[in-house]
Short mmCIF file of C-alpha atoms and ligand atoms in Angstrom, two decimals:
data_model
loop_
_atom_site.label_atom_id
_atom_site.label_comp_id
_atom_site.label_asym_id
_atom_site.label_seq_id
_atom_site.Cartn_x
_atom_site.Cartn_y
_atom_site.Cartn_z
CA UNK A 1 33.51 14.66 -24.07
CA UNK A 2 34.25 15.33 -27.72
CA UNK A 3 34.77 11.79 -28.99
CA UNK A 4 31.97 10.58 -31.23
CA UNK A 5 30.69 7.21 -30.00
CA UNK A 6 27.88 4.94 -31.13
CA UNK A 7 24.86 5.60 -28.89
CA UNK A 8 24.13 1.86 -28.70
CA UNK A 9 25.72 -1.44 -27.72
CA UNK A 10 25.77 -4.38 -30.09
CA UNK A 11 23.60 -7.33 -29.05
CA UNK A 12 23.57 -9.38 -32.22
CA UNK A 13 26.20 -9.37 -34.94
CA UNK A 14 26.31 -10.30 -38.60
CA UNK A 15 29.46 -11.88 -39.97
CA UNK A 16 31.33 -10.06 -42.76
CA UNK A 17 33.13 -12.23 -45.32
CA UNK A 18 36.52 -10.83 -46.28
CA UNK A 19 37.87 -11.06 -49.82
CA UNK A 20 41.32 -10.40 -51.29
CA UNK A 21 42.00 -7.77 -53.92
CA UNK A 22 42.55 -10.53 -56.51
CA UNK A 23 39.20 -12.11 -55.65
CA UNK A 24 37.49 -8.73 -55.90
CA UNK A 25 38.96 -8.07 -59.34
CA UNK A 26 37.58 -11.42 -60.45
CA UNK A 27 34.19 -10.72 -58.86
CA UNK A 28 33.96 -7.29 -60.46
CA UNK A 29 34.89 -8.63 -63.90
CA UNK A 30 32.21 -11.31 -63.58
CA UNK A 31 29.76 -8.54 -62.59
CA UNK A 32 30.73 -6.55 -65.72
CA UNK A 33 32.10 -3.70 -63.60
CA UNK A 34 28.66 -3.01 -62.20
CA UNK A 35 28.54 -3.37 -58.39
CA UNK A 36 24.73 -3.75 -58.54
CA UNK A 37 25.46 -7.18 -60.03
CA UNK A 38 27.77 -8.28 -57.19
CA UNK A 39 26.41 -10.67 -54.56
CA UNK A 40 26.03 -8.95 -51.18
CA UNK A 41 28.14 -11.65 -49.52
CA UNK A 42 31.09 -10.45 -51.62
CA UNK A 43 30.83 -6.92 -50.22
CA UNK A 44 32.76 -5.92 -47.08
CA UNK A 45 31.09 -2.56 -46.41
CA UNK A 46 27.81 -2.02 -48.25
CA UNK A 47 27.07 1.67 -48.78
CA UNK A 48 24.80 1.16 -51.77
CA UNK A 49 21.83 2.60 -49.92
CA UNK A 50 20.53 3.63 -46.50
CA UNK A 51 17.13 2.21 -47.44
CA UNK A 52 15.94 -0.77 -45.43
CA UNK A 53 19.53 -1.74 -44.65
CA UNK A 54 19.74 -0.47 -41.08
CA UNK A 55 19.69 -2.38 -37.80
CA UNK A 56 16.62 -2.53 -35.63
CA UNK A 57 16.79 -2.01 -31.88
CA UNK A 58 16.02 -4.67 -29.28
CA UNK A 59 12.78 -2.78 -28.58
CA UNK A 60 11.78 -3.03 -32.23
CA UNK A 61 12.49 -6.76 -32.25
CA UNK A 62 10.52 -7.17 -29.03
CA UNK A 63 7.58 -5.28 -30.54
CA UNK A 64 7.71 -7.51 -33.60
CA UNK A 65 6.65 -10.37 -31.32
CA UNK A 66 3.67 -8.27 -30.28
CA UNK A 67 2.51 -7.78 -33.87
CA UNK A 68 -1.22 -8.35 -34.25
CA UNK A 69 -1.76 -10.08 -37.59
CA UNK A 70 -5.53 -9.62 -37.70
CA UNK A 71 -6.75 -8.84 -41.19
CA UNK A 72 -8.98 -5.99 -40.08
CA UNK A 73 -8.65 -3.61 -37.15
CA UNK A 74 -5.28 -4.92 -35.95
CA UNK A 75 -4.02 -3.45 -32.67
CA UNK A 76 -0.66 -2.86 -34.36
CA UNK A 77 -2.31 -0.62 -36.93
CA UNK A 78 -3.84 1.60 -34.27
CA UNK A 79 -0.47 1.98 -32.60
CA UNK A 80 1.18 2.77 -35.96
CA UNK A 81 -1.55 5.27 -36.73
CA UNK A 82 -1.35 7.00 -33.38
CA UNK A 83 2.45 7.42 -33.55
CA UNK A 84 2.23 8.93 -37.04
CA UNK A 85 -0.74 11.09 -36.13
CA UNK A 86 1.10 12.45 -33.10
CA UNK A 87 3.99 13.57 -35.34
CA UNK A 88 2.05 14.68 -38.41
CA UNK A 89 -1.46 15.53 -37.17
CA UNK A 90 -2.80 13.89 -40.35
CA UNK A 91 -6.27 12.37 -40.00
CA UNK A 92 -5.88 9.75 -42.77
CA UNK A 93 -2.94 7.34 -42.54
CA UNK A 94 -2.44 4.43 -44.93
CA UNK A 95 0.31 1.82 -44.49
CA UNK A 96 2.06 0.75 -47.72
CA UNK A 97 4.84 -1.73 -48.44
CA UNK A 98 7.37 1.01 -49.26
CA UNK A 99 7.61 4.65 -50.31
CA UNK A 100 7.00 4.19 -54.00
CA UNK A 101 3.65 2.49 -53.36
CA UNK A 102 2.49 5.66 -51.56
CA UNK A 103 3.71 7.66 -54.56
CA UNK A 104 1.91 5.43 -57.05
CA UNK A 105 -1.38 5.80 -55.19
CA UNK A 106 -1.02 9.55 -54.61
CA UNK A 107 -0.12 10.45 -58.19
CA UNK A 108 -2.79 8.14 -59.60
CA UNK A 109 -5.26 10.35 -57.72
CA UNK A 110 -3.69 13.83 -57.96
CA UNK A 111 -1.41 13.52 -61.02
CA UNK A 112 -2.46 12.98 -64.63
CA UNK A 113 -2.01 14.38 -68.12
CA UNK A 114 -1.11 18.07 -68.58
CA UNK A 115 -0.31 18.48 -64.88
CA UNK A 116 2.92 19.51 -63.23
CA UNK A 117 4.36 18.34 -59.92
CA UNK A 118 6.90 20.83 -58.58
CA UNK A 119 9.65 20.02 -56.12
CA UNK A 120 13.01 21.02 -54.70
CA UNK A 121 14.27 17.76 -56.27
CA UNK A 122 12.21 14.68 -56.97
CA UNK A 123 13.64 11.28 -56.12
CA UNK A 124 13.78 8.89 -59.13
CA UNK A 125 10.81 6.72 -58.09
CA UNK A 126 8.75 9.82 -57.34
CA UNK A 127 9.50 11.25 -60.77
CA UNK A 128 8.80 7.87 -62.40
CA UNK A 129 5.40 7.63 -60.68
CA UNK A 130 4.54 11.21 -61.65
CA UNK A 131 5.44 10.49 -65.28
CA UNK A 132 3.57 7.17 -65.21
CA UNK A 133 0.44 9.10 -64.25
CA UNK A 134 0.93 11.33 -67.31
CA UNK A 135 2.09 14.38 -65.35
CA UNK A 136 5.47 16.08 -65.53
CA UNK A 137 7.88 16.50 -62.61
CA UNK A 138 9.84 19.74 -62.36
CA UNK A 139 12.79 20.38 -60.03
CA UNK A 140 13.22 23.95 -58.82
CA UNK A 141 16.28 23.60 -56.59
CA UNK A 142 17.77 26.76 -55.12
CA UNK A 143 20.94 28.18 -56.70
CA UNK A 144 23.33 27.19 -53.88
CA UNK A 145 22.03 23.61 -54.05
CA UNK A 146 23.62 23.31 -57.48
CA UNK A 147 27.14 24.32 -56.37
CA UNK A 148 28.89 21.11 -55.34
CA UNK A 149 31.88 22.58 -53.55
CA UNK A 150 30.12 25.49 -51.84
CA UNK A 151 28.87 24.89 -48.30
CA UNK A 152 25.55 26.49 -47.32
CA UNK A 153 23.20 25.51 -44.47
CA UNK A 154 20.07 24.67 -46.49
CA UNK A 155 21.10 23.53 -49.92
CA UNK A 156 17.94 21.43 -50.19
CA UNK A 157 15.66 24.49 -50.42
CA UNK A 158 13.28 25.10 -53.28
CA UNK A 159 13.86 28.31 -55.27
CA UNK A 160 10.89 30.40 -54.11
CA UNK A 161 11.17 32.91 -56.98
CA UNK A 162 11.28 30.11 -59.53
CA UNK A 163 8.23 28.54 -57.88
CA UNK A 164 6.26 31.79 -58.03
CA UNK A 165 7.28 32.32 -61.64
CA UNK A 166 6.44 28.78 -62.69
CA UNK A 167 2.92 29.08 -61.31
CA UNK A 168 2.44 32.51 -62.92
CA UNK A 169 3.64 31.32 -66.34
CA UNK A 170 1.94 27.90 -66.45
CA UNK A 171 -1.22 28.60 -64.46
CA UNK A 172 -2.11 27.33 -61.00
CA UNK A 173 -4.71 24.90 -62.34
CA UNK A 174 -1.94 22.93 -64.07
CA UNK A 175 0.09 22.47 -60.89
CA UNK A 176 -1.13 19.25 -59.27
CA UNK A 177 0.98 19.81 -56.17
CA UNK A 178 4.27 20.95 -54.74
CA UNK A 179 6.19 18.15 -52.99
CA UNK A 180 9.25 18.91 -50.90
CA UNK A 181 11.81 16.13 -50.44
CA UNK A 182 13.30 16.33 -46.92
CA UNK A 183 16.18 15.88 -46.79
CA UNK A 184 16.86 16.34 -50.47
CA UNK A 185 18.29 12.92 -51.38
CA UNK A 186 19.14 13.51 -55.05
CA UNK A 187 20.52 16.93 -54.12
CA UNK A 188 23.07 15.44 -51.71
CA UNK A 189 21.03 14.67 -48.58
CA UNK A 190 20.86 18.42 -47.96
CA UNK A 191 18.25 19.85 -45.59
CA UNK A 192 15.35 22.21 -46.29
CA UNK A 193 14.84 25.08 -43.85
CA UNK A 194 11.56 25.58 -42.01
CA UNK A 195 11.43 29.09 -43.47
CA UNK A 196 11.60 27.65 -46.97
CA UNK A 197 8.83 25.15 -46.16
CA UNK A 198 6.71 27.95 -44.74
CA UNK A 199 7.25 30.19 -47.77
CA UNK A 200 6.51 27.41 -50.24
CA UNK A 201 3.38 26.52 -48.30
CA UNK A 202 2.25 30.15 -48.33
CA UNK A 203 2.53 30.31 -52.11
CA UNK A 204 0.63 27.04 -52.43
CA UNK A 205 -2.12 28.29 -50.11
CA UNK A 206 -2.48 31.51 -52.14
CA UNK A 207 -3.12 29.44 -55.26
CA UNK A 208 -4.99 26.55 -53.68
CA UNK A 209 -2.25 24.10 -54.66
CA UNK A 210 -1.80 21.03 -52.42
CA UNK A 211 1.50 21.05 -50.51
CA UNK A 212 3.13 17.69 -49.78
CA UNK A 213 6.24 16.37 -48.09
CA UNK A 214 8.32 13.39 -49.15
CA UNK A 215 9.19 12.61 -45.55
CA UNK A 216 11.68 9.70 -45.91
CA UNK A 217 14.36 11.50 -43.90
CA UNK A 218 12.23 13.97 -41.93
CA UNK A 219 14.05 13.44 -38.60
CA UNK A 220 17.47 14.08 -40.14
CA UNK A 221 16.05 17.26 -41.69
CA UNK A 222 14.59 18.38 -38.36
CA UNK A 223 17.95 17.84 -36.67
CA UNK A 224 19.59 20.17 -39.21
CA UNK A 225 16.84 22.75 -38.57
CA UNK A 226 17.55 22.54 -34.85
CA UNK A 227 21.28 22.99 -35.43
CA UNK A 228 21.23 25.61 -38.16
CA UNK A 229 18.04 27.67 -38.11
CA UNK A 230 17.37 30.50 -35.68
CA UNK A 231 14.59 29.89 -33.16
CA UNK A 232 14.77 26.09 -33.13
CA UNK A 233 17.71 25.40 -30.87
CA UNK A 234 15.62 24.83 -27.77
CA UNK A 235 12.87 22.84 -29.46
CA UNK A 236 12.70 19.07 -29.43
CA UNK A 237 12.93 17.13 -32.70
CA UNK A 238 9.31 16.09 -32.19
CA UNK A 239 8.20 19.72 -31.90
CA UNK A 240 10.15 20.65 -35.02
CA UNK A 241 8.68 17.69 -36.90
CA UNK A 242 5.18 18.64 -35.74
CA UNK A 243 5.69 22.13 -37.14
CA UNK A 244 7.10 20.75 -40.40
CA UNK A 245 4.10 18.48 -40.97
CA UNK A 246 1.64 21.16 -39.85
CA UNK A 247 2.27 22.97 -43.14
CA UNK A 248 1.58 19.90 -45.27
CA UNK A 249 -1.64 18.67 -46.85
CA UNK A 250 -0.14 15.22 -46.90
CA UNK A 251 3.04 13.21 -47.08
CA UNK A 252 4.57 10.10 -48.56
CA UNK A 253 7.05 8.18 -46.47
CA UNK A 254 9.45 5.32 -46.96
CA UNK A 255 9.86 3.88 -43.46
CA UNK A 256 12.99 2.12 -44.77
CA UNK A 257 14.84 5.34 -43.96
CA UNK A 258 13.74 7.35 -40.91
CA UNK A 259 11.22 4.66 -39.91
CA UNK A 260 14.30 2.62 -38.91
CA UNK A 261 12.64 -0.44 -40.43
CA UNK A 262 13.65 -2.88 -43.13
CA UNK A 263 10.41 -2.49 -45.07
CA UNK A 264 7.32 -0.31 -45.08
CA UNK A 265 5.99 3.17 -45.56
CA UNK A 266 2.82 5.22 -45.46
CA UNK A 267 0.72 7.82 -47.15
CA UNK A 268 -0.86 10.44 -44.88
CA UNK A 269 -3.48 12.95 -45.95
CA UNK A 270 -5.68 15.73 -44.59
CA UNK A 271 -8.31 16.02 -47.28
CA UNK A 272 -11.22 13.58 -46.94
CA UNK A 273 -11.97 13.36 -50.69
CA UNK A 274 -8.38 12.68 -51.68
CA UNK A 275 -8.18 10.16 -48.85
CA UNK A 276 -11.25 8.34 -50.05
CA UNK A 277 -9.87 7.98 -53.58
CA UNK A 278 -6.49 6.83 -52.21
CA UNK A 279 -8.14 4.34 -49.84
CA UNK A 280 -9.96 2.73 -52.76
CA UNK A 281 -6.69 2.31 -54.66
CA UNK A 282 -4.91 1.11 -51.53
CA UNK A 283 -7.35 -1.77 -51.20
CA UNK A 284 -6.78 -2.85 -54.81
CA UNK A 285 -3.03 -2.36 -54.83
CA UNK A 286 -1.75 -2.95 -51.30
CA UNK A 287 -4.38 -4.36 -48.95
CA UNK A 288 -7.09 -3.58 -46.45
CA UNK A 289 -6.56 -0.09 -44.95
CA UNK A 290 -5.51 -1.34 -41.50
CA UNK A 291 -2.54 -3.27 -42.86
CA UNK A 292 -1.94 -1.85 -46.36
CA UNK A 293 1.09 -3.61 -47.73
CA UNK A 294 2.46 -4.74 -44.37
CA UNK A 295 2.30 -7.43 -41.71
CA UNK A 296 1.22 -6.40 -38.20
CA UNK A 297 4.79 -6.99 -37.01
CA UNK A 298 6.11 -4.47 -39.57
CA UNK A 299 3.63 -1.86 -38.32
CA UNK A 300 5.01 -2.37 -34.80
CA UNK A 301 8.65 -2.07 -35.95
CA UNK A 302 7.87 1.17 -37.78
CA UNK A 303 5.89 2.68 -34.88
CA UNK A 304 8.82 2.08 -32.52
CA UNK A 305 11.35 3.16 -35.18
CA UNK A 306 9.58 6.49 -35.66
CA UNK A 307 9.83 7.15 -31.94
CA UNK A 308 13.49 6.16 -31.75
CA UNK A 309 14.55 8.15 -34.81
CA UNK A 310 13.71 11.43 -33.08
CA UNK A 311 16.10 10.78 -30.17
CA UNK A 312 18.75 13.46 -30.24
CA UNK A 313 21.66 11.23 -29.22
CA UNK A 314 20.89 9.07 -32.20
CA UNK A 315 20.59 11.99 -34.64
CA UNK A 316 23.68 13.71 -33.34
CA UNK A 317 25.62 10.48 -33.91
CA UNK A 318 24.04 9.97 -37.32
CA UNK A 319 24.76 13.45 -38.68
CA UNK A 320 28.07 13.48 -36.78
CA UNK A 321 29.16 10.32 -38.63
CA UNK A 322 28.85 12.09 -41.98
CA UNK A 323 30.72 15.11 -40.63
CA UNK A 324 33.42 12.81 -39.24
CA UNK A 325 34.03 11.36 -42.71
CA UNK A 326 33.90 14.84 -44.29
CA UNK A 327 36.53 16.22 -41.90
CA UNK A 328 38.87 13.33 -42.69
CA UNK A 329 38.42 13.84 -46.43
CA UNK A 330 39.18 17.54 -45.97
CA UNK A 331 42.60 16.64 -44.58
CA UNK A 332 43.46 15.26 -48.03
CA UNK A 333 41.53 17.85 -50.06
CA UNK A 334 39.38 15.09 -51.47
CA UNK A 335 36.49 16.64 -53.41
CA UNK A 336 32.96 15.90 -52.18
CA UNK A 337 29.59 17.63 -52.10
CA UNK A 338 29.71 20.16 -49.26
CA UNK A 339 28.60 20.29 -46.55
CA UNK A 340 28.06 16.61 -45.73
CA UNK A 341 24.37 15.71 -45.77
CA UNK A 342 22.14 13.63 -43.54
CA UNK A 343 22.50 10.10 -44.85
CA UNK A 344 25.40 10.00 -47.27
CA UNK A 345 28.68 11.39 -48.53
CA UNK A 346 28.75 12.27 -52.21
CA UNK A 347 32.22 12.17 -53.75
CA UNK A 348 32.70 14.51 -56.72
CA UNK A 349 34.08 12.05 -59.28
CA UNK A 350 34.65 14.72 -61.94
CA UNK A 351 37.08 16.55 -59.65
CA UNK A 352 38.42 13.32 -58.10
CA UNK A 353 39.33 11.81 -61.50
CA UNK A 354 39.83 14.82 -63.81
CA UNK A 355 41.72 12.70 -66.34
CA UNK A 356 38.61 10.63 -67.08
CA UNK A 357 36.18 12.40 -69.47
CA UNK A 358 32.49 12.22 -68.62
CA UNK A 359 31.77 9.87 -71.53
CA UNK A 360 34.08 7.38 -69.82
CA UNK A 361 31.99 7.46 -66.64
CA UNK A 362 34.37 8.70 -63.92
CA UNK A 363 31.71 7.99 -61.25
CA UNK A 364 31.47 4.34 -62.19
CA UNK A 365 35.29 4.13 -62.42
CA UNK A 366 35.54 5.47 -58.87
CA UNK A 367 32.77 3.15 -57.70
CA UNK A 368 34.69 0.13 -59.07
CA UNK A 369 38.01 1.38 -57.70
CA UNK A 370 36.54 1.54 -54.17
CA UNK A 371 35.31 -2.01 -54.51
CA UNK A 372 38.68 -3.27 -55.71
CA UNK A 373 40.53 -1.33 -53.03
CA UNK A 374 38.47 -2.39 -50.02
CA UNK A 375 35.30 -4.29 -50.98
CA UNK A 376 33.18 -1.16 -50.48
CA UNK A 377 30.02 -0.94 -52.57
CA UNK A 378 28.62 2.48 -53.43
CA UNK A 379 26.45 3.91 -56.19
CA UNK A 380 27.21 6.15 -59.15
CA UNK A 381 24.92 9.15 -59.45
CA UNK A 382 26.14 10.61 -62.69
CA UNK A 383 26.06 9.95 -66.41
CA UNK A 384 25.59 6.21 -66.07
CA UNK A 385 22.44 6.83 -64.00
CA UNK A 386 21.14 9.98 -65.68
CA UNK A 387 23.05 10.37 -68.96
CA UNK A 388 21.18 10.13 -72.25
CA UNK A 389 22.28 9.65 -75.83
CA UNK A 390 21.76 12.19 -78.61
CA UNK A 391 20.76 11.18 -82.15
CA UNK A 392 24.35 10.36 -83.10
CA UNK A 393 24.70 8.16 -80.02
CA UNK A 394 26.97 10.64 -78.22
CA UNK A 395 26.46 11.05 -74.48
CA UNK A 396 24.45 13.95 -73.11
CA UNK A 397 26.04 13.89 -69.66
CA UNK A 398 24.35 14.37 -66.30
CA UNK A 399 24.89 17.71 -64.54
CA UNK A 400 27.29 16.10 -62.05
CA UNK A 401 29.33 12.94 -61.70
CA UNK A 402 28.76 11.92 -58.08
CA UNK A 403 29.42 8.75 -56.15
CA UNK A 404 27.12 8.25 -53.16
CA UNK A 405 28.28 6.49 -50.01
CA UNK A 406 25.02 6.03 -48.11
CA UNK A 407 25.34 4.91 -44.50
CA UNK A 408 22.84 2.33 -43.27
CA UNK A 409 21.48 3.40 -39.88
CA UNK A 410 23.04 1.99 -36.68
CA UNK A 411 24.88 -0.68 -38.68
CA UNK A 412 28.53 0.24 -39.11
CA UNK A 413 30.81 1.48 -36.34
CA UNK A 414 33.34 4.28 -36.39
CA UNK A 415 36.13 1.83 -37.19
CA UNK A 416 34.20 0.83 -40.31
CA UNK A 417 34.11 4.52 -41.22
CA UNK A 418 37.88 4.78 -40.72
CA UNK A 419 38.27 1.82 -43.06
CA UNK A 420 36.10 3.58 -45.67
CA UNK A 421 38.12 6.78 -45.37
CA UNK A 422 41.40 4.87 -45.73
CA UNK A 423 40.09 3.26 -48.92
CA UNK A 424 39.04 6.60 -50.40
CA UNK A 425 42.40 8.13 -49.53
CA UNK A 426 44.29 5.20 -51.09
CA UNK A 427 42.31 5.44 -54.31
CA UNK A 428 42.82 9.22 -54.31
CA UNK A 429 46.58 8.82 -53.98
CA UNK A 430 46.56 6.37 -56.91
CA UNK A 431 43.88 8.19 -58.89
CA UNK A 432 46.02 8.56 -62.02
CA UNK A 433 45.91 4.80 -62.48
CA UNK A 434 42.09 4.58 -62.41
CA UNK A 435 40.78 4.04 -65.94
CA UNK A 436 37.58 5.11 -67.66
CA UNK A 437 34.85 2.76 -68.88
CA UNK A 438 32.49 2.13 -71.76
CA UNK A 439 28.98 0.67 -71.68
CA UNK A 440 28.72 -2.68 -73.48
CA UNK A 441 25.06 -3.35 -72.71
CA UNK A 442 22.27 -1.15 -71.41
CA UNK A 443 18.54 -1.54 -70.84
CA UNK A 444 16.12 1.10 -72.14
CA UNK A 445 15.11 2.28 -68.61
CA UNK A 446 17.14 2.78 -65.43
CA UNK A 447 20.20 1.42 -67.20
CA UNK A 448 22.55 1.75 -64.21
CA UNK A 449 20.94 -1.26 -62.50
CA UNK A 450 21.83 -3.77 -65.18
CA UNK A 451 24.44 -2.07 -67.40
CA UNK A 452 27.48 -4.09 -68.39
CA UNK A 453 30.67 -2.08 -68.53
CA UNK A 454 34.17 -2.62 -69.85
CA UNK A 455 37.43 -0.88 -69.07
CA UNK A 456 38.77 1.51 -71.69
CA UNK A 457 41.40 -0.02 -74.00
CA UNK A 458 43.35 -2.96 -72.73
CA UNK A 459 43.78 -1.57 -69.22
CA UNK A 460 42.92 -3.88 -66.35
CA UNK A 461 42.64 -3.18 -62.67
CA UNK A 462 45.44 -5.62 -62.08
CA UNK A 463 47.99 -3.32 -63.69
CA UNK A 464 46.02 -0.19 -62.84
CA UNK A 465 45.71 -0.50 -59.10
CA UNK A 466 48.04 -3.16 -57.77
N1 LIG B 1 11.74 9.32 -51.81
C1 LIG B 1 13.04 9.44 -51.49
C2 LIG B 1 13.59 10.79 -51.16
C3 LIG B 1 13.88 8.32 -51.48
O1 LIG B 1 15.17 8.46 -51.15
C4 LIG B 1 13.33 7.05 -51.79
C5 LIG B 1 14.17 5.85 -51.81
C6 LIG B 1 11.96 6.96 -52.09
C7 LIG B 1 11.20 8.12 -52.10
C8 LIG B 1 11.30 5.65 -52.43
O2 LIG B 1 11.16 4.87 -51.31
O3 LIG B 1 12.51 2.84 -51.84
O4 LIG B 1 10.76 2.82 -50.04
O5 LIG B 1 10.10 2.91 -52.42
N2 LIG B 1 15.42 5.90 -51.82
C9 LIG B 1 16.36 4.78 -51.78
C10 LIG B 1 17.77 5.30 -51.96
C11 LIG B 1 16.02 3.65 -52.68
O6 LIG B 1 18.69 4.46 -52.10
O7 LIG B 1 17.99 6.50 -51.93
P1 LIG B 1 11.14 3.27 -51.41
#
């Protein structure tokens, strides 16, 4: 059978509140044209993030009841530890409340002034934690990863030549670590090949540089390796994951993604000395090492989630869902980052809305248009998120103006996806009427979360889109 179906039945449902276009215009105006400021109840399909927003299975809920809430030595911790150790072979495993807590601890120990942390592409919180430690984060994404419209199998790869050169020019003692983000979230949810991991590891080993993995979406990455890389077709996802982690000296993980949980994460390490320093910080910042930042029930949900996420039926449906949306968008020549990634579709707002200059935030305009059209909430990854101002106050734009539609795991059905596609197509057909925006208020850091926007001139969405 060719038809893509959900590899699950629905046992418990959550009601969606519907709104009219007029209500949504009102809601968006009250939220200053920033969907981050909209109440979740006013959203019909929430594609803001795939982080912690997925559905848990009946097995996960059952295991939650089994959670051992003992302060020290909880049974749930030993189960959590053994599942992660089986996948990663790491001796030291620390639970944390979410991915960024693992980053904070790790970079407090291995980061610091005058150091570099090299990556294919760092996620925002990873970069922020590196910078907070005094170190500098450097992205060395491969050339094809920077071409939005060009499809290539492993656009998440690090540029091996650039890595070699960076180490030669700056000195190996200044490189605190190399950390590979799999899949590469900020680079479009694109996978990293095993060959690339192996090559990067080899360079690190030559120079005695620790090699880490940001493993948030490791299972999605392993599925791409199985599909696209020679020699992996007959291997299980677990075997591929075991090989992936075998190259690493440690990893950070947000279990809110491929842990299939609503909260949680971990830091895993091989080196005893690094582990000791991290354990000491863990106790101050998160909690006793057998619970870290989590309840026993969360440890159970994550342990079961990590087992379920490697099931091939699940991954084939997950990656297939993105491809399903991509194929529909292709029928209308709608521009998006190609090929579709593991957890999200990234619309190319610059090509979608060529009449809106970058200093009028085409990504945010498209974001708002999707909300007005169908109550869909997405996130701008462009000049609102990453743009900076020069001395005269003019915008230094981001490299790309993308709009990310991240799919929560096991949460929306294929008919929800059809609804999303219809909304995108409708906005595309009426794209000439979508207007640019200006920022009326911004905070000094991470301005996209709280920015207040206004439509350019006297245009309103009432005359623009209705
Ligand atoms: N690393 C990557 C690659 C991520 O995508 C995220 C979170 C983190 C680290 C931090 O994990 O949120 O548990 O602290 N990404 C979410 C997103 C927020 O929407 O992409 P966290």
